[in-house]
PDB file of C-alpha atoms and ligand atoms in Angstrom:
ATOM      1  CA  UNK Q  63      32.348   1.778 -18.434  1.00 83.00           C
ATOM      2  CA  UNK Q  64      32.885   1.351 -15.024  1.00 92.00           C
ATOM      3  CA  UNK Q  65      33.671  -2.479 -13.770  1.00 97.00           C
ATOM      4  CA  UNK Q  66      33.012  -3.509 -10.469  1.00 98.00           C
ATOM      5  CA  UNK Q  67      36.041  -2.924  -8.296  1.00 97.00           C
ATOM      6  CA  UNK Q  68      39.151  -6.004  -9.222  1.00 97.00           C
ATOM      7  CA  UNK Q  69      37.520  -7.225 -11.811  1.00 97.00           C
ATOM      8  CA  UNK Q  70      39.682  -8.936 -14.901  1.00 94.00           C
ATOM      9  CA  UNK Q  71      40.645  -7.629 -17.992  1.00 93.00           C
ATOM     10  CA  UNK Q  72      40.222 -10.219 -19.739  1.00 93.00           C
ATOM     11  CA  UNK Q  73      37.049 -13.047 -19.815  1.00 96.00           C
ATOM     12  CA  UNK Q  74      38.993 -15.812 -20.425  1.00 96.00           C
ATOM     13  CA  UNK Q  75      40.567 -16.961 -17.658  1.00 94.00           C
ATOM     14  CA  UNK Q  76      37.687 -15.702 -14.894  1.00 97.00           C
ATOM     15  CA  UNK Q  77      35.631 -18.212 -13.811  1.00 95.00           C
ATOM     16  CA  UNK Q  78      32.970 -16.383 -13.152  1.00 97.00           C
ATOM     17  CA  UNK Q  79      31.466 -12.933 -14.979  1.00 98.00           C
ATOM     18  CA  UNK Q  80      29.149 -10.485 -13.481  1.00 98.00           C
ATOM     19  CA  UNK Q  81      26.200  -9.678 -16.100  1.00 98.00           C
ATOM     20  CA  UNK Q  82      23.985  -6.719 -15.737  1.00 98.00           C
ATOM     21  CA  UNK Q  83      20.749  -6.839 -16.221  1.00 97.00           C
ATOM     22  CA  UNK Q  84      19.103  -3.126 -16.356  1.00 95.00           C
ATOM     23  CA  UNK Q  85      15.136  -3.886 -16.609  1.00 94.00           C
ATOM     24  CA  UNK Q  86      12.428  -2.721 -14.133  1.00 93.00           C
ATOM     25  CA  UNK Q  87       9.692  -2.250 -16.832  1.00 90.00           C
ATOM     26  CA  UNK Q  88       6.988  -4.326 -14.309  1.00 85.00           C
ATOM     27  CA  UNK Q  89       7.532  -2.719 -11.521  1.00 77.00           C
ATOM     28  CA  UNK Q  90       4.467  -1.919  -9.685  1.00 74.00           C
ATOM     29  CA  UNK Q  91       5.096   0.100  -6.547  1.00 76.00           C
ATOM     30  CA  UNK Q  92       8.251   2.639  -7.519  1.00 81.00           C
ATOM     31  CA  UNK Q  93      10.768   1.599 -10.328  1.00 86.00           C
ATOM     32  CA  UNK Q  94      14.631   2.349 -10.584  1.00 94.00           C
ATOM     33  CA  UNK Q  95      16.339  -1.051  -9.814  1.00 95.00           C
ATOM     34  CA  UNK Q  96      17.431  -0.362 -13.940  1.00 95.00           C
ATOM     35  CA  UNK Q  97      19.951   2.130 -12.261  1.00 95.00           C
ATOM     36  CA  UNK Q  98      21.203  -0.874  -9.832  1.00 97.00           C
ATOM     37  CA  UNK Q  99      24.127  -2.789 -11.641  1.00 97.00           C
ATOM     38  CA  UNK Q 100      26.071   0.680 -12.765  1.00 97.00           C
ATOM     39  CA  UNK Q 101      25.214   1.952  -8.989  1.00 98.00           C
ATOM     40  CA  UNK Q 102      26.436  -1.132  -7.478  1.00 98.00           C
ATOM     41  CA  UNK Q 103      29.443  -0.766  -9.632  1.00 98.00           C
ATOM     42  CA  UNK Q 104      30.283   3.080  -8.571  1.00 98.00           C
ATOM     43  CA  UNK Q 105      30.074   2.600  -5.524  1.00 98.00           C
ATOM     44  CA  UNK Q 106      32.342  -0.994  -4.414  1.00 98.00           C
ATOM     45  CA  UNK Q 107      35.196   0.940  -4.474  1.00 96.00           C
ATOM     46  CA  UNK Q 108      33.756   2.628  -1.104  1.00 96.00           C
ATOM     47  CA  UNK Q 109      34.714  -1.239   0.336  1.00 97.00           C
ATOM     48  CA  UNK Q 110      37.770  -3.257   0.720  1.00 98.00           C
ATOM     49  CA  UNK Q 111      37.655  -5.959  -1.737  1.00 98.00           C
ATOM     50  CA  UNK Q 112      39.654  -8.578   1.057  1.00 98.00           C
ATOM     51  CA  UNK Q 113      36.649 -10.061   3.188  1.00 97.00           C
ATOM     52  CA  UNK Q 114      37.133 -10.881   7.339  1.00 97.00           C
ATOM     53  CA  UNK Q 115      34.789 -13.595   7.213  1.00 95.00           C
ATOM     54  CA  UNK Q 116      35.998 -15.399   4.474  1.00 95.00           C
ATOM     55  CA  UNK Q 117      39.853 -14.268   4.587  1.00 96.00           C
ATOM     56  CA  UNK Q 118      39.148 -14.169   1.183  1.00 97.00           C
ATOM     57  CA  UNK Q 119      40.409 -11.539  -1.399  1.00 98.00           C
ATOM     58  CA  UNK Q 120      39.048 -10.586  -4.614  1.00 97.00           C
ATOM     59  CA  UNK Q 121      41.987  -9.531  -5.606  1.00 96.00           C
ATOM     60  CA  UNK Q 122      42.979 -13.040  -4.756  1.00 96.00           C
ATOM     61  CA  UNK Q 123      40.052 -14.651  -7.633  1.00 96.00           C
ATOM     62  CA  UNK Q 124      39.596 -14.531 -11.938  1.00 95.00           C
ATOM     63  CA  UNK Q 125      36.355 -12.651 -12.517  1.00 97.00           C
ATOM     64  CA  UNK Q 126      35.193 -10.510 -15.312  1.00 98.00           C
ATOM     65  CA  UNK Q 127      33.118  -7.966 -15.163  1.00 98.00           C
ATOM     66  CA  UNK Q 128      31.103  -7.740 -18.700  1.00 97.00           C
ATOM     67  CA  UNK Q 129      29.204  -4.662 -18.430  1.00 97.00           C
ATOM     68  CA  UNK Q 130      25.001  -5.439 -19.121  1.00 97.00           C
ATOM     69  CA  UNK Q 131      22.676  -6.353 -21.676  1.00 93.00           C
ATOM     70  CA  UNK Q 132      21.156  -3.020 -23.247  1.00 85.00           C
ATOM     71  CA  UNK Q 133      19.732  -0.560 -20.607  1.00 73.00           C
ATOM     72  CA  UNK Q 134      17.402   1.001 -23.440  1.00 78.00           C
ATOM     73  CA  UNK Q 135      15.486  -2.264 -23.745  1.00 78.00           C
ATOM     74  CA  UNK Q 136      12.175  -1.591 -21.715  1.00 83.00           C
ATOM     75  CA  UNK Q 137       9.974  -4.892 -23.013  1.00 90.00           C
ATOM     76  CA  UNK Q 138      10.115  -7.817 -21.688  1.00 93.00           C
ATOM     77  CA  UNK Q 139      10.552 -10.196 -24.581  1.00 94.00           C
ATOM     78  CA  UNK Q 140      13.332  -8.494 -25.925  1.00 94.00           C
ATOM     79  CA  UNK Q 141      14.775  -8.379 -22.660  1.00 94.00           C
ATOM     80  CA  UNK Q 142      13.966 -12.213 -22.503  1.00 96.00           C
ATOM     81  CA  UNK Q 143      15.770 -12.994 -26.208  1.00 95.00           C
ATOM     82  CA  UNK Q 144      18.696 -10.766 -25.405  1.00 95.00           C
ATOM     83  CA  UNK Q 145      19.970 -12.388 -21.631  1.00 97.00           C
ATOM     84  CA  UNK Q 146      19.398 -16.211 -23.342  1.00 97.00           C
ATOM     85  CA  UNK Q 147      21.409 -15.379 -25.889  1.00 97.00           C
ATOM     86  CA  UNK Q 148      24.011 -14.263 -23.930  1.00 97.00           C
ATOM     87  CA  UNK Q 149      24.098 -16.281 -21.096  1.00 98.00           C
ATOM     88  CA  UNK Q 150      24.052 -19.446 -23.226  1.00 98.00           C
ATOM     89  CA  UNK Q 151      27.488 -17.789 -24.693  1.00 98.00           C
ATOM     90  CA  UNK Q 152      28.228 -17.743 -21.101  1.00 98.00           C
ATOM     91  CA  UNK Q 153      26.791 -21.028 -20.309  1.00 98.00           C
ATOM     92  CA  UNK Q 154      28.802 -22.834 -23.829  1.00 98.00           C
ATOM     93  CA  UNK Q 155      32.106 -21.540 -22.471  1.00 97.00           C
ATOM     94  CA  UNK Q 156      31.606 -22.913 -18.269  1.00 96.00           C
ATOM     95  CA  UNK Q 157      31.648 -20.158 -16.942  1.00 97.00           C
ATOM     96  CA  UNK Q 158      29.435 -19.566 -13.393  1.00 98.00           C
ATOM     97  CA  UNK Q 159      27.412 -16.207 -13.974  1.00 98.00           C
ATOM     98  CA  UNK Q 160      27.225 -13.787 -11.074  1.00 98.00           C
ATOM     99  CA  UNK Q 161      23.414 -10.961 -12.161  1.00 98.00           C
ATOM    100  CA  UNK Q 162      22.616  -7.722 -10.850  1.00 98.00           C
ATOM    101  CA  UNK Q 163      19.170  -6.819 -11.618  1.00 96.00           C
ATOM    102  CA  UNK Q 164      16.593  -5.442 -12.027  1.00 95.00           C
ATOM    103  CA  UNK Q 165      13.967  -6.440 -11.109  1.00 95.00           C
ATOM    104  CA  UNK Q 166      13.136 -10.200 -10.212  1.00 96.00           C
ATOM    105  CA  UNK Q 167      11.666 -10.359 -13.558  1.00 96.00           C
ATOM    106  CA  UNK Q 168      15.089 -11.282 -15.209  1.00 97.00           C
ATOM    107  CA  UNK Q 169      15.640 -13.865 -13.270  1.00 98.00           C
ATOM    108  CA  UNK Q 170      13.699 -16.178 -15.580  1.00 98.00           C
ATOM    109  CA  UNK Q 171      15.162 -15.790 -19.059  1.00 98.00           C
ATOM    110  CA  UNK Q 172      18.714 -16.689 -16.616  1.00 98.00           C
ATOM    111  CA  UNK Q 173      17.388 -19.785 -15.552  1.00 98.00           C
ATOM    112  CA  UNK Q 174      15.946 -20.728 -19.165  1.00 98.00           C
ATOM    113  CA  UNK Q 175      19.040 -21.079 -19.715  1.00 98.00           C
ATOM    114  CA  UNK Q 176      20.661 -22.480 -17.071  1.00 98.00           C
ATOM    115  CA  UNK Q 177      17.687 -25.079 -16.859  1.00 98.00           C
ATOM    116  CA  UNK Q 178      18.822 -25.983 -20.712  1.00 98.00           C
ATOM    117  CA  UNK Q 179      22.744 -26.259 -19.834  1.00 98.00           C
ATOM    118  CA  UNK Q 180      21.230 -28.907 -16.124  1.00 98.00           C
ATOM    119  CA  UNK Q 181      18.408 -30.132 -16.643  1.00 98.00           C
ATOM    120  CA  UNK Q 182      18.794 -31.472 -13.394  1.00 97.00           C
ATOM    121  CA  UNK Q 183      18.937 -27.811 -11.865  1.00 98.00           C
ATOM    122  CA  UNK Q 184      17.111 -26.754  -8.664  1.00 98.00           C
ATOM    123  CA  UNK Q 185      16.404 -23.340  -7.378  1.00 98.00           C
ATOM    124  CA  UNK Q 186      17.104 -21.620  -3.665  1.00 98.00           C
ATOM    125  CA  UNK Q 187      14.907 -18.140  -3.258  1.00 98.00           C
ATOM    126  CA  UNK Q 188      15.399 -15.792  -0.577  1.00 98.00           C
ATOM    127  CA  UNK Q 189      13.186 -12.927  -0.456  1.00 98.00           C
ATOM    128  CA  UNK Q 190      10.869 -11.278   1.533  1.00 98.00           C
ATOM    129  CA  UNK Q 191       7.811 -11.918  -1.267  1.00 98.00           C
ATOM    130  CA  UNK Q 192       6.715 -15.381  -2.734  1.00 98.00           C
ATOM    131  CA  UNK Q 193       5.929 -14.005  -6.467  1.00 97.00           C
ATOM    132  CA  UNK Q 194       3.953 -17.004  -6.886  1.00 97.00           C
ATOM    133  CA  UNK Q 195       1.049 -15.632  -8.604  1.00 97.00           C
ATOM    134  CA  UNK Q 196      -0.487 -16.668 -11.277  1.00 96.00           C
ATOM    135  CA  UNK Q 197      -0.962 -13.322 -12.511  1.00 94.00           C
ATOM    136  CA  UNK Q 198       0.043 -10.217 -11.757  1.00 94.00           C
ATOM    137  CA  UNK Q 199      -1.986  -7.104 -13.093  1.00 90.00           C
ATOM    138  CA  UNK Q 200      -3.484  -9.315 -16.151  1.00 91.00           C
ATOM    139  CA  UNK Q 201       0.593 -10.457 -16.519  1.00 91.00           C
ATOM    140  CA  UNK Q 202       1.699 -13.350 -16.471  1.00 93.00           C
ATOM    141  CA  UNK Q 203       5.013 -12.034 -17.114  1.00 94.00           C
ATOM    142  CA  UNK Q 204       6.157  -9.869 -13.738  1.00 92.00           C
ATOM    143  CA  UNK Q 205       8.483  -9.068 -10.971  1.00 92.00           C
ATOM    144  CA  UNK Q 206       5.513 -10.798  -9.103  1.00 93.00           C
ATOM    145  CA  UNK Q 207       4.581 -13.722 -10.752  1.00 96.00           C
ATOM    146  CA  UNK Q 208       8.001 -15.118 -11.325  1.00 97.00           C
ATOM    147  CA  UNK Q 209       8.864 -18.179  -9.294  1.00 98.00           C
ATOM    148  CA  UNK Q 210       5.867 -19.622 -10.386  1.00 98.00           C
ATOM    149  CA  UNK Q 211       7.416 -19.264 -13.864  1.00 98.00           C
ATOM    150  CA  UNK Q 212      10.204 -20.591 -12.684  1.00 98.00           C
ATOM    151  CA  UNK Q 213       8.161 -23.304 -11.182  1.00 98.00           C
ATOM    152  CA  UNK Q 214       7.530 -24.087 -14.777  1.00 98.00           C
ATOM    153  CA  UNK Q 215      10.714 -24.911 -16.112  1.00 98.00           C
ATOM    154  CA  UNK Q 216      12.152 -26.735 -13.229  1.00 98.00           C
ATOM    155  CA  UNK Q 217       9.562 -28.101 -11.624  1.00 98.00           C
ATOM    156  CA  UNK Q 218       8.018 -26.875  -8.253  1.00 98.00           C
ATOM    157  CA  UNK Q 219       9.417 -29.404  -5.991  1.00 98.00           C
ATOM    158  CA  UNK Q 220      13.048 -27.873  -6.886  1.00 98.00           C
ATOM    159  CA  UNK Q 221      13.156 -24.751  -5.506  1.00 98.00           C
ATOM    160  CA  UNK Q 222      13.947 -24.340  -1.693  1.00 98.00           C
ATOM    161  CA  UNK Q 223      12.059 -20.647  -1.105  1.00 98.00           C
ATOM    162  CA  UNK Q 224      13.278 -19.080   2.235  1.00 98.00           C
ATOM    163  CA  UNK Q 225      12.850 -15.635   4.222  1.00 98.00           C
ATOM    164  CA  UNK Q 226       8.657 -15.142   2.593  1.00 98.00           C
ATOM    165  CA  UNK Q 227       6.629 -12.764   4.711  1.00 98.00           C
ATOM    166  CA  UNK Q 228       4.134 -11.389   2.076  1.00 98.00           C
ATOM    167  CA  UNK Q 229       1.465 -12.849   0.059  1.00 97.00           C
ATOM    168  CA  UNK Q 230      -1.903 -13.458  -1.051  1.00 97.00           C
ATOM    169  CA  UNK Q 231      -3.263 -16.509   0.590  1.00 98.00           C
ATOM    170  CA  UNK Q 232      -3.279 -18.247  -2.314  1.00 97.00           C
ATOM    171  CA  UNK Q 233       0.191 -17.901  -2.738  1.00 98.00           C
ATOM    172  CA  UNK Q 234       0.978 -19.180   0.594  1.00 98.00           C
ATOM    173  CA  UNK Q 235      -0.814 -22.138  -0.620  1.00 98.00           C
ATOM    174  CA  UNK Q 236       0.527 -22.592  -3.072  1.00 98.00           C
ATOM    175  CA  UNK Q 237       3.868 -22.872  -1.683  1.00 98.00           C
ATOM    176  CA  UNK Q 238       2.670 -24.513   0.983  1.00 98.00           C
ATOM    177  CA  UNK Q 239       1.423 -27.726  -1.277  1.00 98.00           C
ATOM    178  CA  UNK Q 240       3.858 -27.463  -4.270  1.00 98.00           C
ATOM    179  CA  UNK Q 241       7.657 -25.376  -3.376  1.00 98.00           C
ATOM    180  CA  UNK Q 242       9.534 -26.709  -0.471  1.00 98.00           C
ATOM    181  CA  UNK Q 243       8.217 -23.144   1.285  1.00 98.00           C
ATOM    182  CA  UNK Q 244      10.068 -21.806   4.344  1.00 98.00           C
ATOM    183  CA  UNK Q 245       8.532 -18.407   5.370  1.00 98.00           C
ATOM    184  CA  UNK Q 246      10.015 -16.572   7.339  1.00 98.00           C
ATOM    185  CA  UNK Q 247      13.156 -17.990   8.024  1.00 97.00           C
ATOM    186  CA  UNK Q 248      16.619 -18.442   6.456  1.00 98.00           C
ATOM    187  CA  UNK Q 249      16.992 -22.513   7.748  1.00 98.00           C
ATOM    188  CA  UNK Q 250      19.038 -23.701   5.073  1.00 98.00           C
ATOM    189  CA  UNK Q 251      20.403 -26.445   6.495  1.00 97.00           C
ATOM    190  CA  UNK Q 252      17.366 -27.732   7.293  1.00 96.00           C
ATOM    191  CA  UNK Q 253      17.939 -28.798   3.298  1.00 97.00           C
ATOM    192  CA  UNK Q 254      21.997 -29.140   2.990  1.00 96.00           C
ATOM    193  CA  UNK Q 255      22.580 -32.189   2.749  1.00 95.00           C
ATOM    194  CA  UNK Q 256      19.461 -32.360   0.284  1.00 95.00           C
ATOM    195  CA  UNK Q 257      21.092 -30.640  -2.146  1.00 97.00           C
ATOM    196  CA  UNK Q 258      24.714 -32.495  -2.318  1.00 95.00           C
ATOM    197  CA  UNK Q 259      26.371 -32.340  -5.978  1.00 88.00           C
ATOM    198  CA  UNK Q 260      23.151 -30.907  -7.304  1.00 96.00           C
ATOM    199  CA  UNK Q 261      23.491 -28.143  -9.642  1.00 98.00           C
ATOM    200  CA  UNK Q 262      21.822 -25.421  -7.628  1.00 98.00           C
ATOM    201  CA  UNK Q 263      20.675 -21.615  -8.778  1.00 98.00           C
ATOM    202  CA  UNK Q 264      20.980 -19.332  -6.189  1.00 98.00           C
ATOM    203  CA  UNK Q 265      18.561 -16.415  -6.669  1.00 98.00           C
ATOM    204  CA  UNK Q 266      18.220 -12.784  -3.580  1.00 98.00           C
ATOM    205  CA  UNK Q 267      16.057 -11.055  -3.987  1.00 98.00           C
ATOM    206  CA  UNK Q 268      17.737  -8.353  -1.818  1.00 98.00           C
ATOM    207  CA  UNK Q 269      14.751  -7.518  -0.207  1.00 98.00           C
ATOM    208  CA  UNK Q 270      14.389 -10.296   2.113  1.00 98.00           C
ATOM    209  CA  UNK Q 271      16.384  -7.480   4.070  1.00 98.00           C
ATOM    210  CA  UNK Q 272      14.581  -5.894   6.521  1.00 98.00           C
ATOM    211  CA  UNK Q 273      14.530  -2.502   5.402  1.00 98.00           C
ATOM    212  CA  UNK Q 274      15.808  -0.355   8.055  1.00 97.00           C
ATOM    213  CA  UNK Q 275      18.940  -1.675   6.121  1.00 97.00           C
ATOM    214  CA  UNK Q 276      18.043  -2.249   2.754  1.00 98.00           C
ATOM    215  CA  UNK Q 277      15.336   0.779   2.122  1.00 98.00           C
ATOM    216  CA  UNK Q 278      16.724   1.303  -1.920  1.00 97.00           C
ATOM    217  CA  UNK Q 279      14.208  -1.562  -3.371  1.00 97.00           C
ATOM    218  CA  UNK Q 280      10.409  -0.864  -5.401  1.00 93.00           C
ATOM    219  CA  UNK Q 281       8.004  -2.943  -2.724  1.00 94.00           C
ATOM    220  CA  UNK Q 282       9.657  -2.469   0.951  1.00 96.00           C
ATOM    221  CA  UNK Q 283       8.595  -5.167   3.769  1.00 97.00           C
ATOM    222  CA  UNK Q 284       9.143  -4.410   7.380  1.00 98.00           C
ATOM    223  CA  UNK Q 285       9.916  -7.500   9.604  1.00 97.00           C
ATOM    224  CA  UNK Q 286      13.281  -9.193   7.861  1.00 98.00           C
ATOM    225  CA  UNK Q 287      16.399 -10.241   8.430  1.00 98.00           C
ATOM    226  CA  UNK Q 288      19.621  -8.567   9.008  1.00 98.00           C
ATOM    227  CA  UNK Q 289      22.682  -7.684   6.697  1.00 98.00           C
ATOM    228  CA  UNK Q 290      24.479 -10.386   9.414  1.00 97.00           C
ATOM    229  CA  UNK Q 291      22.022 -12.967   9.233  1.00 98.00           C
ATOM    230  CA  UNK Q 292      21.839 -12.631   5.292  1.00 98.00           C
ATOM    231  CA  UNK Q 293      26.353 -13.068   5.182  1.00 97.00           C
ATOM    232  CA  UNK Q 294      25.565 -16.262   8.158  1.00 97.00           C
ATOM    233  CA  UNK Q 295      23.152 -17.637   5.288  1.00 98.00           C
ATOM    234  CA  UNK Q 296      25.151 -17.401   2.248  1.00 97.00           C
ATOM    235  CA  UNK Q 297      28.116 -18.959   4.757  1.00 96.00           C
ATOM    236  CA  UNK Q 298      25.651 -22.082   5.388  1.00 96.00           C
ATOM    237  CA  UNK Q 299      25.477 -22.558   1.361  1.00 97.00           C
ATOM    238  CA  UNK Q 300      29.302 -22.792   0.817  1.00 93.00           C
ATOM    239  CA  UNK Q 301      29.944 -26.924   0.028  1.00 93.00           C
ATOM    240  CA  UNK Q 302      27.156 -26.140  -2.796  1.00 97.00           C
ATOM    241  CA  UNK Q 303      27.645 -27.093  -6.635  1.00 97.00           C
ATOM    242  CA  UNK Q 304      26.357 -23.254  -6.687  1.00 97.00           C
ATOM    243  CA  UNK Q 305      26.170 -22.514 -10.610  1.00 98.00           C
ATOM    244  CA  UNK Q 306      24.712 -19.250 -11.148  1.00 98.00           C
ATOM    245  CA  UNK Q 307      23.419 -16.557  -8.810  1.00 98.00           C
ATOM    246  CA  UNK Q 308      21.581 -12.786  -9.476  1.00 98.00           C
ATOM    247  CA  UNK Q 309      20.645 -10.663  -6.880  1.00 98.00           C
ATOM    248  CA  UNK Q 310      18.173  -8.313  -7.551  1.00 98.00           C
ATOM    249  CA  UNK Q 311      15.880  -6.006  -6.717  1.00 97.00           C
ATOM    250  CA  UNK Q 312      18.196  -2.383  -5.497  1.00 98.00           C
ATOM    251  CA  UNK Q 313      16.531   0.153  -6.398  1.00 97.00           C
ATOM    252  CA  UNK Q 314      19.128   3.286  -5.993  1.00 97.00           C
ATOM    253  CA  UNK Q 315      17.430   6.393  -6.241  1.00 95.00           C
ATOM    254  CA  UNK Q 316      15.766   5.273  -2.722  1.00 96.00           C
ATOM    255  CA  UNK Q 317      17.586   5.295  -0.474  1.00 97.00           C
ATOM    256  CA  UNK Q 318      19.274   8.587  -0.348  1.00 95.00           C
ATOM    257  CA  UNK Q 319      21.827   7.428   2.722  1.00 96.00           C
ATOM    258  CA  UNK Q 320      23.441   4.742   0.105  1.00 96.00           C
ATOM    259  CA  UNK Q 321      23.904   1.967   2.624  1.00 97.00           C
ATOM    260  CA  UNK Q 322      21.490   0.025   0.286  1.00 98.00           C
ATOM    261  CA  UNK Q 323      24.089   0.166  -2.698  1.00 98.00           C
ATOM    262  CA  UNK Q 324      27.218  -0.475  -0.364  1.00 98.00           C
ATOM    263  CA  UNK Q 325      24.535  -3.785   0.936  1.00 98.00           C
ATOM    264  CA  UNK Q 326      24.268  -5.068  -2.738  1.00 98.00           C
ATOM    265  CA  UNK Q 327      28.306  -4.612  -2.811  1.00 98.00           C
ATOM    266  CA  UNK Q 328      29.632  -6.029  -0.141  1.00 98.00           C
ATOM    267  CA  UNK Q 329      27.366  -9.312  -0.546  1.00 98.00           C
ATOM    268  CA  UNK Q 330      28.719  -9.528  -4.252  1.00 98.00           C
ATOM    269  CA  UNK Q 331      32.322  -9.334  -2.582  1.00 98.00           C
ATOM    270  CA  UNK Q 332      30.886 -12.090  -0.353  1.00 98.00           C
ATOM    271  CA  UNK Q 333      29.030 -14.587  -2.822  1.00 98.00           C
ATOM    272  CA  UNK Q 334      32.254 -13.657  -5.255  1.00 97.00           C
ATOM    273  CA  UNK Q 335      34.182 -15.029  -2.617  1.00 97.00           C
ATOM    274  CA  UNK Q 336      31.877 -17.640  -1.707  1.00 95.00           C
ATOM    275  CA  UNK Q 337      31.346 -19.870  -4.978  1.00 90.00           C
TER     276      UNK Q 337
HETATM  277 MN1   MN Z 593      10.279  -9.709  -3.663  1.00 80.23          MN
END
């Protein structure tokens, strides 16, 4: 198995465990995100282990790449139970988990596990899309409904959404009336004070980035943020008690230049070094 570069060989020493969730069965437009975890591992060899943004090096931290949840799973309930089992096990060992999707629906079982361990969990969500539909194409469980399902677990007031620039009128109204909803902007500085000391789960749909830097995704949405704004935003979260992270919706084959995969590897490096 290929591992993300600089992974430890021993899980016992690692504070952070990386896991791949290669699942894209509900992708409505362009599937392919199931190939993201392994693609990011391969391309991670092409970036530096040193972050000049943070003056830290991946060689100096303890993390372990534990591989993927079974790649052949195309049924959500099977993915859900396999993921919860794995994450429950890692959380019982007091690990932080950094998960690589897969489509955004993979976040649901991750948060189901996290909420059991941290009942006062709050969610920070970066995305182009609100993902607040109650149903999509007749399905309750879809990449387009995932934050609505998450709201049913953690409570909508415990969700903080940034960068949203696409959705139905109903989703935008639901967001404005129920979640902490910050469309278009990445203004996390408005909320960091109220998020101190609370356990926080960060879910990053990489399509929050503009398709000009990140075309390798299932539902690209023009009008997004640039790469350095995402890095700056992550930096502003420094000091918060971030207990889990996922980065989802990279679909490598939609970007023949490979820049989207490199951008993902670089963001993962920064996340590993930040939290
Ligand atoms: Mn999205």
